[in-house]
Coordinates of N, CA and C in Angstrom, one line a residue:
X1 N -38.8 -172.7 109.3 CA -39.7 -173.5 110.1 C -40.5 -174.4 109.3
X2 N -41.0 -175.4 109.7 CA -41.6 -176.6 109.3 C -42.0 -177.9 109.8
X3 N -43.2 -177.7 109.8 CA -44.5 -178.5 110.8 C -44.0 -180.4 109.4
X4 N -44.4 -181.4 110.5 CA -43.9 -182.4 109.8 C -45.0 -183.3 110.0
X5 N -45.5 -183.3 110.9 CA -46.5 -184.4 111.0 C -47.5 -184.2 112.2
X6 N -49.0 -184.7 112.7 CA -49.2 -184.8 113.9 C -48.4 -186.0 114.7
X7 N -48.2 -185.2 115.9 CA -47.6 -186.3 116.3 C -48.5 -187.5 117.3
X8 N -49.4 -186.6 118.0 CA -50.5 -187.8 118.3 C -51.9 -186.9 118.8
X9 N -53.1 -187.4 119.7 CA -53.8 -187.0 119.9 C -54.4 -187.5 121.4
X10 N -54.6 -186.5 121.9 CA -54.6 -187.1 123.5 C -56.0 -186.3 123.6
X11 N -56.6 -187.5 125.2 CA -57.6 -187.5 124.8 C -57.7 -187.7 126.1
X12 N -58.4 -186.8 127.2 CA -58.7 -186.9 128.9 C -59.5 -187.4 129.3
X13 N -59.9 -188.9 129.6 CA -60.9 -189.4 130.3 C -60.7 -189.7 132.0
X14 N -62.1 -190.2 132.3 CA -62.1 -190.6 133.7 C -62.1 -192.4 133.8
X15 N -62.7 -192.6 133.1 CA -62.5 -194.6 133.2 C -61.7 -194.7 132.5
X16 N -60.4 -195.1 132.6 CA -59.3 -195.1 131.8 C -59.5 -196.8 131.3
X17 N -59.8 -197.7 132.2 CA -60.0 -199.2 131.4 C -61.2 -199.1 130.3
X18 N -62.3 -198.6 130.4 CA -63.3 -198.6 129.6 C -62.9 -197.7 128.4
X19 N -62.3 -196.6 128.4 CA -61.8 -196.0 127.1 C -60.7 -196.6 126.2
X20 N -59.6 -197.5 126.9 CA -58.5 -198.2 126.4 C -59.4 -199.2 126.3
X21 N -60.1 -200.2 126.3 CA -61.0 -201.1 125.9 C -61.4 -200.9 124.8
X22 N -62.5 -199.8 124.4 CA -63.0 -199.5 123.4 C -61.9 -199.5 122.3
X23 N -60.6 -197.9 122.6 CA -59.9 -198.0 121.3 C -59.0 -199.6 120.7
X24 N -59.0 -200.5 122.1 CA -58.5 -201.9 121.5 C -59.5 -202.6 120.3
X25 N -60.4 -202.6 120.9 CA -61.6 -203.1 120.7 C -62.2 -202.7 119.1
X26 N -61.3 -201.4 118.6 CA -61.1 -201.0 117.6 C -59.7 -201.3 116.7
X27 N -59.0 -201.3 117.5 CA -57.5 -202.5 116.5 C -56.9 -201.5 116.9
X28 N -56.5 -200.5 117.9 CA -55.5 -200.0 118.4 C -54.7 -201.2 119.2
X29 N -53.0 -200.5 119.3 CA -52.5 -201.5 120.1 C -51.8 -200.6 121.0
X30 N -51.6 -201.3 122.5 CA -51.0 -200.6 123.3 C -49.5 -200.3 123.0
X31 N -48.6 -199.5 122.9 CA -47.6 -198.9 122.8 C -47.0 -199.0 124.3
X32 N -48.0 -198.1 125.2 CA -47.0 -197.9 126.4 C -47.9 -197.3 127.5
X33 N -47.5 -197.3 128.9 CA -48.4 -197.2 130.0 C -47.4 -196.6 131.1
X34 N -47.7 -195.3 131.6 CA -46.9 -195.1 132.4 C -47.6 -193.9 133.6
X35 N -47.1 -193.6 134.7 CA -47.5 -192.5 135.5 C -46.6 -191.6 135.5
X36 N -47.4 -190.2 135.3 CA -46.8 -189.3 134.8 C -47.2 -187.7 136.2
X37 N -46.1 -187.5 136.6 CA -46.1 -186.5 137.9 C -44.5 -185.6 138.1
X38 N -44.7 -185.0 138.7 CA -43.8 -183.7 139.1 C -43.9 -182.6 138.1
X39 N -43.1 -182.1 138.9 CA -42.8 -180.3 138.6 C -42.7 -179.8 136.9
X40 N -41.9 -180.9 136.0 CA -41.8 -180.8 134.9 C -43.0 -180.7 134.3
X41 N -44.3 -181.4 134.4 CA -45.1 -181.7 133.6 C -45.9 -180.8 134.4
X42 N -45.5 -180.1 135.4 CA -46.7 -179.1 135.7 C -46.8 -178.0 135.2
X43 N -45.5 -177.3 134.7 CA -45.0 -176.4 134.1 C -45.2 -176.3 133.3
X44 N -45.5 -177.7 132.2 CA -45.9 -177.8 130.9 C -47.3 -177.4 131.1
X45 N -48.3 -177.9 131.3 CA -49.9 -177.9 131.2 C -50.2 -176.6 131.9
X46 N -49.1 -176.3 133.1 CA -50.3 -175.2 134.2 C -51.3 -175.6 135.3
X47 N -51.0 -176.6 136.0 CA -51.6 -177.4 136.5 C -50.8 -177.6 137.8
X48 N -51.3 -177.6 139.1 CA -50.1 -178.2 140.1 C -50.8 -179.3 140.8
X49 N -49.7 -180.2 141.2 CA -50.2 -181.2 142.2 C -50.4 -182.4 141.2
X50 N -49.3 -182.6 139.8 CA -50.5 -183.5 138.8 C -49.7 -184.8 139.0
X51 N -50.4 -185.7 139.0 CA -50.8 -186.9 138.5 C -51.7 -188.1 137.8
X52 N -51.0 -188.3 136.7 CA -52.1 -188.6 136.0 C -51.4 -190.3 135.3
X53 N -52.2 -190.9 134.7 CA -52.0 -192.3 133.9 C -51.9 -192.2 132.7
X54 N -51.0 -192.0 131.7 CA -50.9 -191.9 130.1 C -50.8 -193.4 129.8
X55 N -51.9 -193.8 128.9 CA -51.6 -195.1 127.6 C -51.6 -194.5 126.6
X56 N -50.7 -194.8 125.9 CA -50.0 -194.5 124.4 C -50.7 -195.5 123.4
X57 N -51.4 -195.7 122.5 CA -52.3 -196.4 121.2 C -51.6 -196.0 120.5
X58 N -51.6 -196.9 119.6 CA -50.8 -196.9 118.0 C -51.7 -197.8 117.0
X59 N -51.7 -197.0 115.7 CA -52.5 -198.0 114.7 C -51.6 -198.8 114.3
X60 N -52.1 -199.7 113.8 CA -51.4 -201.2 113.3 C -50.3 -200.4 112.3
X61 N -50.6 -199.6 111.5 CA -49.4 -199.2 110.7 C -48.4 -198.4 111.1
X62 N -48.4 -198.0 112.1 CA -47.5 -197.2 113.0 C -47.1 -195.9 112.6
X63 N -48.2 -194.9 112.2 CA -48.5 -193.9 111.5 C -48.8 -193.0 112.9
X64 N -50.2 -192.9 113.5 CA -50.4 -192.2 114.5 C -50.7 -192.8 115.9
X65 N -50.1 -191.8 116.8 CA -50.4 -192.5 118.3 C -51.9 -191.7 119.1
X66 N -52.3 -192.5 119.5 CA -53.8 -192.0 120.6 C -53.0 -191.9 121.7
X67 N -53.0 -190.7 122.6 CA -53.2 -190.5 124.0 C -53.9 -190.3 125.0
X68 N -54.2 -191.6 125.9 CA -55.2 -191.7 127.1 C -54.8 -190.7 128.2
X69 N -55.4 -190.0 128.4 CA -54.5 -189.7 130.1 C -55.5 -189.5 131.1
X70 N -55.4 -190.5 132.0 CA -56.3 -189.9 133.7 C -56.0 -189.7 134.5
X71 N -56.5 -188.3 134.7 CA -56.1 -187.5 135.8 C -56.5 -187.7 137.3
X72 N -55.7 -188.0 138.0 CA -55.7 -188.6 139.6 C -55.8 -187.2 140.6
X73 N -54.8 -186.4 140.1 CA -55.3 -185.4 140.5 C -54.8 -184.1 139.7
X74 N -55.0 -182.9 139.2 CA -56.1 -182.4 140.2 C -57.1 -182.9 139.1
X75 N -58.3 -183.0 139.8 CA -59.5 -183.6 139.1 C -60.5 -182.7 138.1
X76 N -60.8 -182.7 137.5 CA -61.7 -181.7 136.9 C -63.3 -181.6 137.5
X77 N -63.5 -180.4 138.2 CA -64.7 -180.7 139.4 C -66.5 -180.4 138.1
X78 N -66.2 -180.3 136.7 CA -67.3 -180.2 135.8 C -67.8 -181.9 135.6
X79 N -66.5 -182.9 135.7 CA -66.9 -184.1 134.8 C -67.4 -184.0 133.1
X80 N -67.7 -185.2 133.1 CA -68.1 -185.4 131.4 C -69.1 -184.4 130.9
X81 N -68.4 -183.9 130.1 CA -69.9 -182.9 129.3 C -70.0 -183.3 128.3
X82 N -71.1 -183.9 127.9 CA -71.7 -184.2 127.0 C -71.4 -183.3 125.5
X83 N -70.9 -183.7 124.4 CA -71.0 -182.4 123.3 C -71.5 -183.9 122.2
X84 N -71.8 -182.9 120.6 CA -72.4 -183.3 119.9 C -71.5 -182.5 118.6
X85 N -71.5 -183.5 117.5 CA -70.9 -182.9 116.5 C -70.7 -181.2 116.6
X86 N -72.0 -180.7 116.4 CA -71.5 -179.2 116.0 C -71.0 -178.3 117.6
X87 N -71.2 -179.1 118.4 CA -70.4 -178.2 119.4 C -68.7 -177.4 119.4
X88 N -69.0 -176.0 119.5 CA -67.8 -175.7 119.1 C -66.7 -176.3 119.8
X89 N -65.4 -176.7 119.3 CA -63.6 -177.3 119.3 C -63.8 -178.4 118.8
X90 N -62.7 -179.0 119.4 CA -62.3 -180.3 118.8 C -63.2 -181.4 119.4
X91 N -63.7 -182.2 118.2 CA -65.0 -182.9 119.0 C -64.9 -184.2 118.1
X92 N -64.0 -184.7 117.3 CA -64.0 -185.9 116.9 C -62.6 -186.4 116.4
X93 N -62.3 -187.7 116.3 CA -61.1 -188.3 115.8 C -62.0 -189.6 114.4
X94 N -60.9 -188.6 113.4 CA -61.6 -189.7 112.3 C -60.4 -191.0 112.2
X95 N -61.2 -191.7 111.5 CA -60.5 -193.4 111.4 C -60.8 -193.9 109.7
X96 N -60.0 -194.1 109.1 CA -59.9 -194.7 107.8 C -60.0 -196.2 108.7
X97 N -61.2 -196.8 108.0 CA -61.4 -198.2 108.0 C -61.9 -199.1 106.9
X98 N -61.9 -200.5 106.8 CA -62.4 -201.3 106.0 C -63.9 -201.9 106.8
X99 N -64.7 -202.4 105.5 CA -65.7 -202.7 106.2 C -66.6 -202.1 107.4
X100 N -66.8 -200.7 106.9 CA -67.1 -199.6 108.1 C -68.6 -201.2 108.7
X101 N -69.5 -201.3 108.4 CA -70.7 -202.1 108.9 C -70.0 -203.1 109.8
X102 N -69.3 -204.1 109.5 CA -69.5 -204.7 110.6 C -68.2 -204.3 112.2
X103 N -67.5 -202.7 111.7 CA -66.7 -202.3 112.9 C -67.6 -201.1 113.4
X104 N -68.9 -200.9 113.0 CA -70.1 -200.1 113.8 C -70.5 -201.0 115.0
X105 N -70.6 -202.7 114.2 CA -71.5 -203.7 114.4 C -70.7 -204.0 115.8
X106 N -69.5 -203.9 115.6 CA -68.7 -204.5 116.8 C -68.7 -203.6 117.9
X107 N -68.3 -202.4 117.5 CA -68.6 -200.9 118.6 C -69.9 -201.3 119.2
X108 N -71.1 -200.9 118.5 CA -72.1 -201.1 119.2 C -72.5 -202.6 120.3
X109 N -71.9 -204.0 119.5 CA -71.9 -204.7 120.5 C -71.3 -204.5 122.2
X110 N -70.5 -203.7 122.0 CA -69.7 -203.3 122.7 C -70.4 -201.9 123.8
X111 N -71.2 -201.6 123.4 CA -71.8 -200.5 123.9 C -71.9 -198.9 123.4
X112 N -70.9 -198.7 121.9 CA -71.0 -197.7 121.7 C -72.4 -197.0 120.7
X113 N -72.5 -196.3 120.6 CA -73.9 -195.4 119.8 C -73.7 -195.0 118.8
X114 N -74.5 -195.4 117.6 CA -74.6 -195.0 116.1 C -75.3 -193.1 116.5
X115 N -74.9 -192.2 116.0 CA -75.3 -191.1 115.4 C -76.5 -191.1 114.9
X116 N -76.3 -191.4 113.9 CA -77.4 -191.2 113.1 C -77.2 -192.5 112.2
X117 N -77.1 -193.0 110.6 CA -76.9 -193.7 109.8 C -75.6 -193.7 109.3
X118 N -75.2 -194.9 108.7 CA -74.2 -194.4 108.1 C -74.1 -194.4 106.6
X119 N -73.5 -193.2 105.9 CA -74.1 -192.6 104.6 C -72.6 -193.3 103.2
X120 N -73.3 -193.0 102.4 CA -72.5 -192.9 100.9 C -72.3 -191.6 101.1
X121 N -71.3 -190.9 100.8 CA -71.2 -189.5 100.3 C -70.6 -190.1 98.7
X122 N -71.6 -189.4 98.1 CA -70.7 -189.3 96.2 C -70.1 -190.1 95.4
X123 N -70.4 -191.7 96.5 CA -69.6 -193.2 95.7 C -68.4 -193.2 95.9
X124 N -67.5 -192.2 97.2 CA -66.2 -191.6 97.5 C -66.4 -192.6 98.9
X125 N -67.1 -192.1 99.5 CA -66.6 -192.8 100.8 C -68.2 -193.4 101.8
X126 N -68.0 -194.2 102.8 CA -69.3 -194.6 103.6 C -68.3 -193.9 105.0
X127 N -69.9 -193.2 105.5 CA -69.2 -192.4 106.6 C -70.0 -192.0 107.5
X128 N -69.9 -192.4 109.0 CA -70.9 -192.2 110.1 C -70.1 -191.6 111.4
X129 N -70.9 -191.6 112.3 CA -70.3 -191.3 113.7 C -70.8 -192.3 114.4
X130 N -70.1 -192.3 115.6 CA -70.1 -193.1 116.4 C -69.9 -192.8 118.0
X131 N -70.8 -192.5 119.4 CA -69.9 -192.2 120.2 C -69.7 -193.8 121.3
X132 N -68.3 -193.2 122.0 CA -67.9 -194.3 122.3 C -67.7 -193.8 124.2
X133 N -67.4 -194.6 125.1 CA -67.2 -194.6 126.4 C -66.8 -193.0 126.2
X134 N -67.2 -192.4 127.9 CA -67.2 -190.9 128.0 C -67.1 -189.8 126.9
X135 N -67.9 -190.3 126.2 CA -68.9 -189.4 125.2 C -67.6 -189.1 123.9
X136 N -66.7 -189.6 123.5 CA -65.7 -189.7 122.5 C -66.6 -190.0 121.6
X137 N -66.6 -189.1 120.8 CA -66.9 -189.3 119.0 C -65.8 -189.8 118.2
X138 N -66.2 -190.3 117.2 CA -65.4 -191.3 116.4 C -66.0 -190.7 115.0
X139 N -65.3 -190.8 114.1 CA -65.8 -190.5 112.8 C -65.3 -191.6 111.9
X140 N -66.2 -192.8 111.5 CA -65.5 -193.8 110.9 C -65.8 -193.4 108.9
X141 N -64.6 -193.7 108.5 CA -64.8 -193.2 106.7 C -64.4 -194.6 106.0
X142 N -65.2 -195.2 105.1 CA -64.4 -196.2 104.9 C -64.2 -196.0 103.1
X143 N -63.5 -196.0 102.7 CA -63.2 -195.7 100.6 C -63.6 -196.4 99.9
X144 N -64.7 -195.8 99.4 CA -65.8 -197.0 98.3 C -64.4 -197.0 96.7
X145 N -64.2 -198.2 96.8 CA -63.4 -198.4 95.8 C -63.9 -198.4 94.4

């Protein structure tokens, strides 16, 4: 047996244009857009009745894909909960970038929220958070050369 790569990361929101906005908005590009329903895919997740909207994101280098999906039905009756770095699971997607300051600068134009600062760690890397539409954290690193 042998694991080869991630293959993408999917990611459940409710405003599917304002989430696909943002990761554009960050230099994702659309890949692909489809509705996704029946028996097959219910069997997979555990879920009945589904219907939902997947966009597919791909980084410029065509390394990893983002997965949007909104669910039409069944709905999730909690909505958005709020979490913060140390909340326990999976609570961020990091991004190798250039020029971390002015793609904060653009996020936030945009409406997303600085964390806290963004730091030097050890002359290795500049590295902050970021959250973006329906409370998606971002972890941007950029490589102090």
């Amino acid at each position: 047996m042998k694991i080869h790569r991630i293959d993408h990361v999917g990611v459940i929101v409710n405003d599917l244009p304002a989430a696909k906005a943002f990761f554009l908005n960050l230099g994702l590009e659309v890949l692909g857009e489809t509705e996704v329903k029946g028996e097959w895919v219910e069997r997979i997740i555990g879920l009945t009745d589904v219907r939902e909207t997947v966009v597919w994101l791909g980084m410029p280098d065509g390394q990893t894909t983002l997965e949007l999906v909104k669910f039409h039905t069944p709905s999730d009756e909690k909505g958005i909960q709020q979490s913060y770095a140390n909340t326990l699971g999976i609570q961020h997607i990091a991004f190798a970038v250039e020029d971390i300051e002015s793609v904060v600068a653009k996020l936030k134009n945009k409406g997303a929220e600085l964390f806290g600062e963004i730091q030097n760690y050890e002359n290795a890397y500049k590295l902050c958070y970021v959250r973006g539409p329906e409370g998606i954290i971002l972890e941007l690193a950029e490589q102090i050369k």
